Short mmCIF file of C-alpha atoms and ligand atoms in Angstrom, two decimals:
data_model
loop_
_atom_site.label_atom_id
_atom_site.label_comp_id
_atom_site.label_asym_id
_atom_site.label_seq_id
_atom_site.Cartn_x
_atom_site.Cartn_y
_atom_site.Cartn_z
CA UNK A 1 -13.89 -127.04 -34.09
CA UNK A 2 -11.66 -129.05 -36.00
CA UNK A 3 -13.79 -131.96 -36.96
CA UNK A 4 -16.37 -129.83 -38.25
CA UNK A 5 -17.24 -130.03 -42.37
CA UNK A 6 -16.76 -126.87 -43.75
CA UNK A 7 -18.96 -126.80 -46.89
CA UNK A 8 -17.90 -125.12 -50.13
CA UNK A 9 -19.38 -124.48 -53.44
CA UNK A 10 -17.86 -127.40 -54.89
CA UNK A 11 -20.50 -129.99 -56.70
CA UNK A 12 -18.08 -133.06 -55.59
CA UNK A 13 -17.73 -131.90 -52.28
CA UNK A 14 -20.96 -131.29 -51.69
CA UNK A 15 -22.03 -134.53 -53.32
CA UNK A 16 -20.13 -136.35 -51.09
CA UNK A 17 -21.43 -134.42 -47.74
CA UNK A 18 -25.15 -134.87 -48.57
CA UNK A 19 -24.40 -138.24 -49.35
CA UNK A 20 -23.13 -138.95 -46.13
CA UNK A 21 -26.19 -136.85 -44.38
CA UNK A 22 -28.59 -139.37 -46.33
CA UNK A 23 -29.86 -137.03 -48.03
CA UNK A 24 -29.97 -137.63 -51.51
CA UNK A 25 -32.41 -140.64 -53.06
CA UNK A 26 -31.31 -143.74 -54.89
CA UNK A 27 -29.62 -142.61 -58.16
CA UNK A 28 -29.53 -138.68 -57.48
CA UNK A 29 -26.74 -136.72 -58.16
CA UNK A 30 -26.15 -132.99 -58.24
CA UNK A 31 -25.85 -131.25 -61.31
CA UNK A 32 -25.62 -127.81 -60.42
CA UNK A 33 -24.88 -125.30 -56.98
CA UNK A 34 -25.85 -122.14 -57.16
CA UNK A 35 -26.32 -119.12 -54.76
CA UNK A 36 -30.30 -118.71 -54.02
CA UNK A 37 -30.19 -115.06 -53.32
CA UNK A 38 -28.45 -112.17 -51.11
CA UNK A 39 -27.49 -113.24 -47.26
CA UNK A 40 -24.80 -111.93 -45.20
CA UNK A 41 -24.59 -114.24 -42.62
CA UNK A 42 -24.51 -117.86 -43.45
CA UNK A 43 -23.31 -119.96 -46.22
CA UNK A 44 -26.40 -120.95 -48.43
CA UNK A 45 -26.64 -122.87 -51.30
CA UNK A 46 -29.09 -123.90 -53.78
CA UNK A 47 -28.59 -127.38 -54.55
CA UNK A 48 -30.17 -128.99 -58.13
CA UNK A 49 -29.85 -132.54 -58.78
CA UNK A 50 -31.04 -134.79 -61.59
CA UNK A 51 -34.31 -134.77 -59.73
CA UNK A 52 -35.11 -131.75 -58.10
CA UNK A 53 -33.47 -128.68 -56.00
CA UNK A 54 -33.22 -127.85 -52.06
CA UNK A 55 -31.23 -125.41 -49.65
CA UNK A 56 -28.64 -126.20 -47.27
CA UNK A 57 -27.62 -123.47 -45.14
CA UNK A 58 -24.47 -123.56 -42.93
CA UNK A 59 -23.43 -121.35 -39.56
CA UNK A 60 -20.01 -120.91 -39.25
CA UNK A 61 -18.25 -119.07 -36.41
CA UNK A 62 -17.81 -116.50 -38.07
CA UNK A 63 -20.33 -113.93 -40.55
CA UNK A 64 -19.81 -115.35 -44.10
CA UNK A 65 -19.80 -112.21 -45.75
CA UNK A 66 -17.35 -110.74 -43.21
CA UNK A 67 -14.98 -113.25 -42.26
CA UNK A 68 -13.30 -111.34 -39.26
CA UNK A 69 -16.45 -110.70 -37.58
CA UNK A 70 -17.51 -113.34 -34.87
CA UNK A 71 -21.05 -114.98 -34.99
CA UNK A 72 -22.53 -118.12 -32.86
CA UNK A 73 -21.63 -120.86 -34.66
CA UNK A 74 -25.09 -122.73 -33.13
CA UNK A 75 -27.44 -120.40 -34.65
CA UNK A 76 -28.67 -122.52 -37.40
CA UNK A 77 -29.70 -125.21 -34.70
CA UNK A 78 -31.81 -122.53 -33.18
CA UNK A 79 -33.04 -121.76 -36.60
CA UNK A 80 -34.06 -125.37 -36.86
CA UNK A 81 -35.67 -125.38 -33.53
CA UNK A 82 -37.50 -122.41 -34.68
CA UNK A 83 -39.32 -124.68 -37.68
CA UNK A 84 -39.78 -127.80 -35.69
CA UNK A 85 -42.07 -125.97 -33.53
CA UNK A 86 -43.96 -124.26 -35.99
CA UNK A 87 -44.45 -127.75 -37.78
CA UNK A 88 -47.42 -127.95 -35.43
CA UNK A 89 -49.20 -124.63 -36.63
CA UNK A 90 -50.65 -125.87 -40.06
CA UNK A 91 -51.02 -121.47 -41.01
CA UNK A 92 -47.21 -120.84 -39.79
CA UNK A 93 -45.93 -124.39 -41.62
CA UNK A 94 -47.45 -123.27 -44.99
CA UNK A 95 -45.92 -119.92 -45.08
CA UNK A 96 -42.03 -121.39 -44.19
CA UNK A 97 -39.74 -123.70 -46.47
CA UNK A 98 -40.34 -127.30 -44.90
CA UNK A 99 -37.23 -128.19 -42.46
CA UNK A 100 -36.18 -131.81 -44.33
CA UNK A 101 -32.97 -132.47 -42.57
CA UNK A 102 -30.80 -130.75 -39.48
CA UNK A 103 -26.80 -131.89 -38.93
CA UNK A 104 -26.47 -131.02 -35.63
CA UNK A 105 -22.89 -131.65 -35.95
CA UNK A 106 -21.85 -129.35 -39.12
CA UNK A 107 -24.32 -126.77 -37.93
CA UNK A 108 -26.47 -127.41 -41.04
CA UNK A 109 -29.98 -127.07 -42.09
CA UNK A 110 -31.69 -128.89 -45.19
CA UNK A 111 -34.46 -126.59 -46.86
CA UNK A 112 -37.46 -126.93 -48.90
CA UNK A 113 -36.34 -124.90 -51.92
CA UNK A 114 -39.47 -121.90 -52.57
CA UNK A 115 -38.19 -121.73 -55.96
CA UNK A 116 -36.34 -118.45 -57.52
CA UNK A 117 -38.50 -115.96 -55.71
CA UNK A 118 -36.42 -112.70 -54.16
CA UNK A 119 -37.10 -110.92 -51.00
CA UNK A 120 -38.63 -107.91 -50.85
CA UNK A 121 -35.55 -105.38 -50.18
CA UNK A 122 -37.31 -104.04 -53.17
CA UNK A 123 -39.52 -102.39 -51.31
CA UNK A 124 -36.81 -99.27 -50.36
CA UNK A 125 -36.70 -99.01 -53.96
CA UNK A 126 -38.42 -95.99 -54.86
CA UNK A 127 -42.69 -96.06 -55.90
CA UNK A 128 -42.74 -99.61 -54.63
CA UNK A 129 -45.80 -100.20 -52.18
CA UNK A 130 -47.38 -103.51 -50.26
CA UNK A 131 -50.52 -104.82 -51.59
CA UNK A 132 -52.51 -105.23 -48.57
CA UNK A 133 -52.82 -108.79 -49.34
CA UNK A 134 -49.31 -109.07 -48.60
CA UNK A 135 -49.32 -107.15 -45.79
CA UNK A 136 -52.02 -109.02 -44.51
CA UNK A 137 -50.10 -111.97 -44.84
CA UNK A 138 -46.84 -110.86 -43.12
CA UNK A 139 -48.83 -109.27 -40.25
CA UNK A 140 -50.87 -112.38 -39.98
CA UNK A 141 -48.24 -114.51 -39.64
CA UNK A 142 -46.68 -112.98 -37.03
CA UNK A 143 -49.74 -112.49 -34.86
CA UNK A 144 -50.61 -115.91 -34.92
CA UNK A 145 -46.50 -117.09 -34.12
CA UNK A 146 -47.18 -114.77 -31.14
CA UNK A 147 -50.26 -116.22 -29.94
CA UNK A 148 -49.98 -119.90 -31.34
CA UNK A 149 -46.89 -120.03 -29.52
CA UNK A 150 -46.80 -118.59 -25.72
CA UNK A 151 -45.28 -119.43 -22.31
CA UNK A 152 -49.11 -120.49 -21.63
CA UNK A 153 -49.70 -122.87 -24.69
CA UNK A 154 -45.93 -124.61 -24.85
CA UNK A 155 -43.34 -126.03 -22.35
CA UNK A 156 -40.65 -125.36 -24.98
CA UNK A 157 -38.00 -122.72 -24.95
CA UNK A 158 -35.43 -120.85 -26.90
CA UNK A 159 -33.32 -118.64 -25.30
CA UNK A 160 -31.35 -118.37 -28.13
CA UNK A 161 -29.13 -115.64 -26.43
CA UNK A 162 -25.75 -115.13 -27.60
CA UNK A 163 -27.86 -114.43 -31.08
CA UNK A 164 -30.21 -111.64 -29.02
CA UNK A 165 -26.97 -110.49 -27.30
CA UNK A 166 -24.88 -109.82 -31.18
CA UNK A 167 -28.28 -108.24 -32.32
CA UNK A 168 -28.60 -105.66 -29.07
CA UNK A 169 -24.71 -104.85 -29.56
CA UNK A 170 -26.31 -103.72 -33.32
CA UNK A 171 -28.91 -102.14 -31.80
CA UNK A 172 -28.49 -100.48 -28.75
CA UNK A 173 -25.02 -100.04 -28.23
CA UNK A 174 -22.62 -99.94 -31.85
CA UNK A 175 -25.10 -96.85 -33.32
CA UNK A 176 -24.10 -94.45 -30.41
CA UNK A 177 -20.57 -95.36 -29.86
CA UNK A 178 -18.22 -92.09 -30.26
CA UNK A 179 -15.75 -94.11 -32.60
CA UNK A 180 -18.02 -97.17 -34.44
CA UNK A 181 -16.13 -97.15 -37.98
CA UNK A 182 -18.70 -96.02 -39.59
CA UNK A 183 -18.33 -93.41 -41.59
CA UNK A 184 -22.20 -91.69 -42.00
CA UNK A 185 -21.33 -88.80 -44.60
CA UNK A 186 -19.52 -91.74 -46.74
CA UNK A 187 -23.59 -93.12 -47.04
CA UNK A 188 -25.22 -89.98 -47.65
CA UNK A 189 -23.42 -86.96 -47.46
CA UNK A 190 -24.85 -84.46 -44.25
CA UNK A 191 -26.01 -87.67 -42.29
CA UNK A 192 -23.02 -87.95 -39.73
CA UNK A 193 -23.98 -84.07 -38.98
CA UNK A 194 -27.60 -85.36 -38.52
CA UNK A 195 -26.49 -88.16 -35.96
CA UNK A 196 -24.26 -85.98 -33.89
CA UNK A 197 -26.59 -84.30 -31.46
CA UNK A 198 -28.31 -87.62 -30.87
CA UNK A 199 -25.48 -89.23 -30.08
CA UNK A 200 -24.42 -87.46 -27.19
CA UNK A 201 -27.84 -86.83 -25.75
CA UNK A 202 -27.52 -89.17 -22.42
CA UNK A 203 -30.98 -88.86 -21.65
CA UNK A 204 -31.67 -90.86 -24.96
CA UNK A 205 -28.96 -93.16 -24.86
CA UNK A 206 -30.39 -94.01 -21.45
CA UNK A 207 -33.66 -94.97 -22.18
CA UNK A 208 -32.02 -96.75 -25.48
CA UNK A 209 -30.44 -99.30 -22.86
CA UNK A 210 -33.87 -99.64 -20.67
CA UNK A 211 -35.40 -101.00 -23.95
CA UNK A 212 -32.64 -102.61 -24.90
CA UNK A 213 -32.29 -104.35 -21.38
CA UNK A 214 -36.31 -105.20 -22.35
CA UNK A 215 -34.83 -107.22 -25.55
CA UNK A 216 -32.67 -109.21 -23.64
CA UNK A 217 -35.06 -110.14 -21.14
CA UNK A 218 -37.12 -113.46 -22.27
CA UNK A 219 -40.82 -112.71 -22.90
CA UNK A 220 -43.76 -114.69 -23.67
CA UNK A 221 -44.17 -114.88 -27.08
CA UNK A 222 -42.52 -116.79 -29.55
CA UNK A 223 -40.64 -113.75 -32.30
CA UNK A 224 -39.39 -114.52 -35.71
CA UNK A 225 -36.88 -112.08 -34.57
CA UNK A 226 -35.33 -110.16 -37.76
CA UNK A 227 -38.97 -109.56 -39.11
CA UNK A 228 -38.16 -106.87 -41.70
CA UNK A 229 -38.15 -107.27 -45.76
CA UNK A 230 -35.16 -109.63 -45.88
CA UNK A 231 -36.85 -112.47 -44.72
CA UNK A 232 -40.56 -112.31 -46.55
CA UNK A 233 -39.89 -113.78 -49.93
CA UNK A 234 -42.07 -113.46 -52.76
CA UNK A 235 -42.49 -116.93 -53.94
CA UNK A 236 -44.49 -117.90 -57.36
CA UNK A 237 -46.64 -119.58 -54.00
CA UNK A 238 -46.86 -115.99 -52.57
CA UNK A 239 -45.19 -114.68 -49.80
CA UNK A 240 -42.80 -116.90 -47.46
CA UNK A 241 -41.23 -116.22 -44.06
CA UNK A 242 -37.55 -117.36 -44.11
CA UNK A 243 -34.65 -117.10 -41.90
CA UNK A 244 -35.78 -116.92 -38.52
CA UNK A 245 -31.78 -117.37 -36.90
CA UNK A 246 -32.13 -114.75 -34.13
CA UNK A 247 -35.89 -115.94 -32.98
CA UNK A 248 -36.30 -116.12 -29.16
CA UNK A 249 -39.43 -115.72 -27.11
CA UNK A 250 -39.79 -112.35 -26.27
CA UNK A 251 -42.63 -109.46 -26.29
CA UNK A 252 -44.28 -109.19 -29.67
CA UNK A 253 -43.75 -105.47 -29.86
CA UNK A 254 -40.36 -105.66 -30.60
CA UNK A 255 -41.13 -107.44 -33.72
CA UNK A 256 -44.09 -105.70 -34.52
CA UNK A 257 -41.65 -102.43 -33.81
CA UNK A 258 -39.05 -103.50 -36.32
CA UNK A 259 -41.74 -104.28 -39.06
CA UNK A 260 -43.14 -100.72 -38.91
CA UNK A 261 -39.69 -99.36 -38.86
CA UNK A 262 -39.09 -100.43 -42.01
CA UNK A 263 -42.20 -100.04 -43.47
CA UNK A 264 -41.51 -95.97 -43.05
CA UNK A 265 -38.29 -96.63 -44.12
CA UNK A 266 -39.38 -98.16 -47.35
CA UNK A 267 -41.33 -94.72 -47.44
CA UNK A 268 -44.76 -96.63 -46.80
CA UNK A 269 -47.85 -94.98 -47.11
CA UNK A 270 -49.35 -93.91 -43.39
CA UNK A 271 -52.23 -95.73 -44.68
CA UNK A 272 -50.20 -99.02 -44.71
CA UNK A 273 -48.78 -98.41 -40.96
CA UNK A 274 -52.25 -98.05 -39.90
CA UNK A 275 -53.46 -100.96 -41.85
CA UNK A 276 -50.72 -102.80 -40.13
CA UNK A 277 -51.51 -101.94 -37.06
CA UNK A 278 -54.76 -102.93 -37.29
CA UNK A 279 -54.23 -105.96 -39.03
CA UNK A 280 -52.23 -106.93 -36.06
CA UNK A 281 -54.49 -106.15 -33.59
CA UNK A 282 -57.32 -107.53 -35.18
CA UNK A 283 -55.61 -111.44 -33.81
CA UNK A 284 -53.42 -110.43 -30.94
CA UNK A 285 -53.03 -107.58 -28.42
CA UNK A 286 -50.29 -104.80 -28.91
CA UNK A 287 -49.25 -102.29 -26.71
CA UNK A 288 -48.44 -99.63 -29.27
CA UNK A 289 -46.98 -96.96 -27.01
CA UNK A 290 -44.21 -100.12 -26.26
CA UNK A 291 -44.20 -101.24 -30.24
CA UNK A 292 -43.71 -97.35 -31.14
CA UNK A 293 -40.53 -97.10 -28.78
CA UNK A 294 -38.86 -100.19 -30.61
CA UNK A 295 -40.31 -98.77 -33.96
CA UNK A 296 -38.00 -95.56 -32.94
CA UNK A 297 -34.98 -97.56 -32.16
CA UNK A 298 -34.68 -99.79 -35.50
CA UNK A 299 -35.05 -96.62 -37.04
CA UNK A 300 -32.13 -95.18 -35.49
CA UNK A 301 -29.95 -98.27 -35.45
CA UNK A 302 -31.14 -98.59 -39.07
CA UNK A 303 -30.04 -95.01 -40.48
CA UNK A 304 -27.03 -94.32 -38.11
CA UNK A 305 -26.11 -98.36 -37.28
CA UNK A 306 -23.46 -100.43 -39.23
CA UNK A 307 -26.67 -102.94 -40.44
CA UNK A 308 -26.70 -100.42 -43.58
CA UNK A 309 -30.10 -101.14 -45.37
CA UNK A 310 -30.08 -100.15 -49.31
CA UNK A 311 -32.45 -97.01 -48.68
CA UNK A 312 -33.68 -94.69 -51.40
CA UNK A 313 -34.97 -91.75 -48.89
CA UNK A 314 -33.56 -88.99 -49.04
CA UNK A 315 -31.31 -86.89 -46.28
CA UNK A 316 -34.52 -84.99 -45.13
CA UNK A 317 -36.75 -87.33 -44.39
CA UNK A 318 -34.00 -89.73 -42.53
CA UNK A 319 -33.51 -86.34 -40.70
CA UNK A 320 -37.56 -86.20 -40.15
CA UNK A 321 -37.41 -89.87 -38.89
CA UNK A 322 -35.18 -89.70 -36.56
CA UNK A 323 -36.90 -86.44 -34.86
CA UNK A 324 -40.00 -88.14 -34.66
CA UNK A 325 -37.85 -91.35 -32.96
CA UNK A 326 -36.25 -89.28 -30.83
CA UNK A 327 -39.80 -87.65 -29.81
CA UNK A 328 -40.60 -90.80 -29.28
CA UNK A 329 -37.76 -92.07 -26.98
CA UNK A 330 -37.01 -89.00 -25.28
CA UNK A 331 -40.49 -88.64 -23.47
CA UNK A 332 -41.56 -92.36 -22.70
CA UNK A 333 -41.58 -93.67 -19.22
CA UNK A 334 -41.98 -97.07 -19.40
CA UNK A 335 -40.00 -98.91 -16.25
CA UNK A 336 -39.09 -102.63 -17.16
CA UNK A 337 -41.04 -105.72 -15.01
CA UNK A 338 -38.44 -107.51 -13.63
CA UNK A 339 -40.32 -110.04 -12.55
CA UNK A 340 -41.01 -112.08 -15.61
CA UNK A 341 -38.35 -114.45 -15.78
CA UNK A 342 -38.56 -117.36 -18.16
CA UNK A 343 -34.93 -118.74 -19.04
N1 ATP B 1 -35.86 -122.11 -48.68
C1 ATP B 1 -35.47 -121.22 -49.60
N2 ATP B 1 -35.98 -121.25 -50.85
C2 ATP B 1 -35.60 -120.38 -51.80
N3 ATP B 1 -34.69 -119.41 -51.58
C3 ATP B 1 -34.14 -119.32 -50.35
C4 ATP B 1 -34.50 -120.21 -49.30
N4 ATP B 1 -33.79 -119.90 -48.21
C5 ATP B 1 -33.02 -118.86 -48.56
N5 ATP B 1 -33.22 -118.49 -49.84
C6 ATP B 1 -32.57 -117.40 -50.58
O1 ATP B 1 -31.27 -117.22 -50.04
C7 ATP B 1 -31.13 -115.94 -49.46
C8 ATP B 1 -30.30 -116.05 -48.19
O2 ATP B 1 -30.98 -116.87 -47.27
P1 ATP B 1 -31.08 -116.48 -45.75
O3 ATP B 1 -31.68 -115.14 -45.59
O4 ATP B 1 -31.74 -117.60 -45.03
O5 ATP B 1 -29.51 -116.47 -45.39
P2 ATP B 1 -28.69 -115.63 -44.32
O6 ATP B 1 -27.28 -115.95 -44.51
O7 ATP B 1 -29.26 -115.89 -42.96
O8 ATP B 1 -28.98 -114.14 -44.76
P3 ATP B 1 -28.87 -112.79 -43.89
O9 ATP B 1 -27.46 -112.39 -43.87
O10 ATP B 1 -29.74 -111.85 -44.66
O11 ATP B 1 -29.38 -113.09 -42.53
C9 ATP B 1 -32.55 -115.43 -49.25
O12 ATP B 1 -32.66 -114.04 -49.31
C10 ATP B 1 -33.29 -116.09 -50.39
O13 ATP B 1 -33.18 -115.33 -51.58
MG1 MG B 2 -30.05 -114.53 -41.63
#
């Protein structure tokens, strides 16, 4: 690991490295670095020159913001994977920052910059609703990833799965550990009361790892993978997909499953979630009773997980969410196919 850059937000520094990458033009230099917007997990970088401005975006082994947690160190090439085979999906390409440049070798990606836009974390904020134009556009998108890009259509593949295997620790196994660190009445007093009961309720924990053994199995369709408000930017071009590090082809309902999560998180209309849904549906097929069991377990991962999200609902109806999940979970019967197999 020794020989590997490790980039900091230093102009010179960083001068020098693109130069070496090729990828500045005759006569550029950069005049300014900045940091484009919240991220945890990677270090990112806004870079302006005296002729325009672009991303780079390096994994490191470890998560950015926290140091002494481990991460892949490969995941942006997965990430850049991810874009080159969109590139062939003229609806997908428009809606993503153009991939200019991968290092292979430093683990980093060169970005179209989408300009000073934020993401739309907003949306927890309280009063803050889609416009159905932009949900139209964020469920559009990912039906046609998960029908432009099958098993059927592509030879390609992206297993991506020591990413899929630190997301199901977050999401089927760290929530419902006795001792996780977390401490849930430090986020909103009465919560860690709240999460007790489901935490020791086997029968749910069990059919928690059957779905989560369904995440790690490889499906057909090609996800985004972390498909919640963090990665749809509102651009002054509209709204942009970003950050698709833990994609993997897998079954559309667990993306589909996490969107709608948050959507009732961010306290959504139920006119919105049906929209959605139907939106959806409308371009691809969707087996909602699967979708709704995912739904349930982002929301539980979400409000009792260590992935904290800046929520604005109050104790009540996290309480009311997590009884319908639990309604949810606790009654389906779904057995996994075994069979499919695509690794
Ligand atoms: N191509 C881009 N154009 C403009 N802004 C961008 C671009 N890529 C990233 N950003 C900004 O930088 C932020 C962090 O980027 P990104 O989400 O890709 O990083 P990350 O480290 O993977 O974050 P996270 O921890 O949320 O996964 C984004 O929320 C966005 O504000
Ligand atoms: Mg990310």
């Amino acid at each position: 690991m020794n020989n590997i850059i490790h980039l900091t937000a230093n102009i010179k520094t960083i001068e020098k490295y693109l130069d070496s990458q090729s990828w500045l033009k005759t006569d550029e230099k950069v005049t300014a670095i900045e940091v484009p917007g919240d991220g945890n997990m990677n270090f990112t970088l806004r870079v302006k020159t005296n002729k325009r401005s672009f991303i780079i975006k390096q994994s490191r082994e470890y998560v950015e913001k926290y140091p002494q947690v481990e991460a892949p160190i490969e995941r942006a090439l997965g990430e850049a994977k991810f874009y080159e085979f969109i590139s062939h999906y003229s609806s997908l390409k428009n809606q993503m920052p153009n991939l200019l440049g991968v290092d292979n070798q430093n683990y980093v990606l060169y970005l179209e910059d989408l300009g000073n836009g934020t993401d739309y974390t907003f949306l927890y904020e309280k009063g803050r609703v889609l416009k159905d134009e932009e949900l139209s556009k964020i469920i559009t998108f990912a039906a046609d990833l998960h029908s432009d890009l099958t098993r059927q259509k592509t030879e390609i593949t992206l297993p991506n799965c020591q990413m899929r295997e630190l997301n199901h620790k977050h999401i089927f196994i760290y929530p419902y550990l006795k001792e996780n660190g977390l401490d849930l009445d430090a986020i909103l007093p009465g919560l860690q009361g709240i999460a007790e009961p489901y935490k020791t309720n086997e029968r749910l924990k069990g059919n928690i790892e059957k779905l989560g053994k369904r995440y790690l199995q490889d499906g057909n369709s090609l996800l985004h993978g972390d498909y919640f408000p963090g990665s749809w930017l509102k651009s002054k071009n509209g709204i942009k997909i970003i950050d698709p590090e833990f994609c993997f082809f897998g079954e559309p309902e667990f993306e589909i499953g996490v969107t709608i999560a948050h959507l009732k998180m961010a306290n959504q209309p139920e006119e919105i979630i049906t929209k959605a849904i139907r939106f959806y549906k409308e371009r691809a097929p969707l087996n909602e009773e699967l979708q709704q069991q995912f739904t349930a377990v982002e929301i539980f991962r979400r409000i009792l997980g260590l992935a904290q999200l800046p929520l604005t609902i109050a104790l009540e109806k996290r309480k009311n969410l997590l009884a319908e999940s639990f309604e949810v979970l606790i009654t389906m019967e779904n057995e996994i196919n075994h069979s499919v197999v695509y690794r």
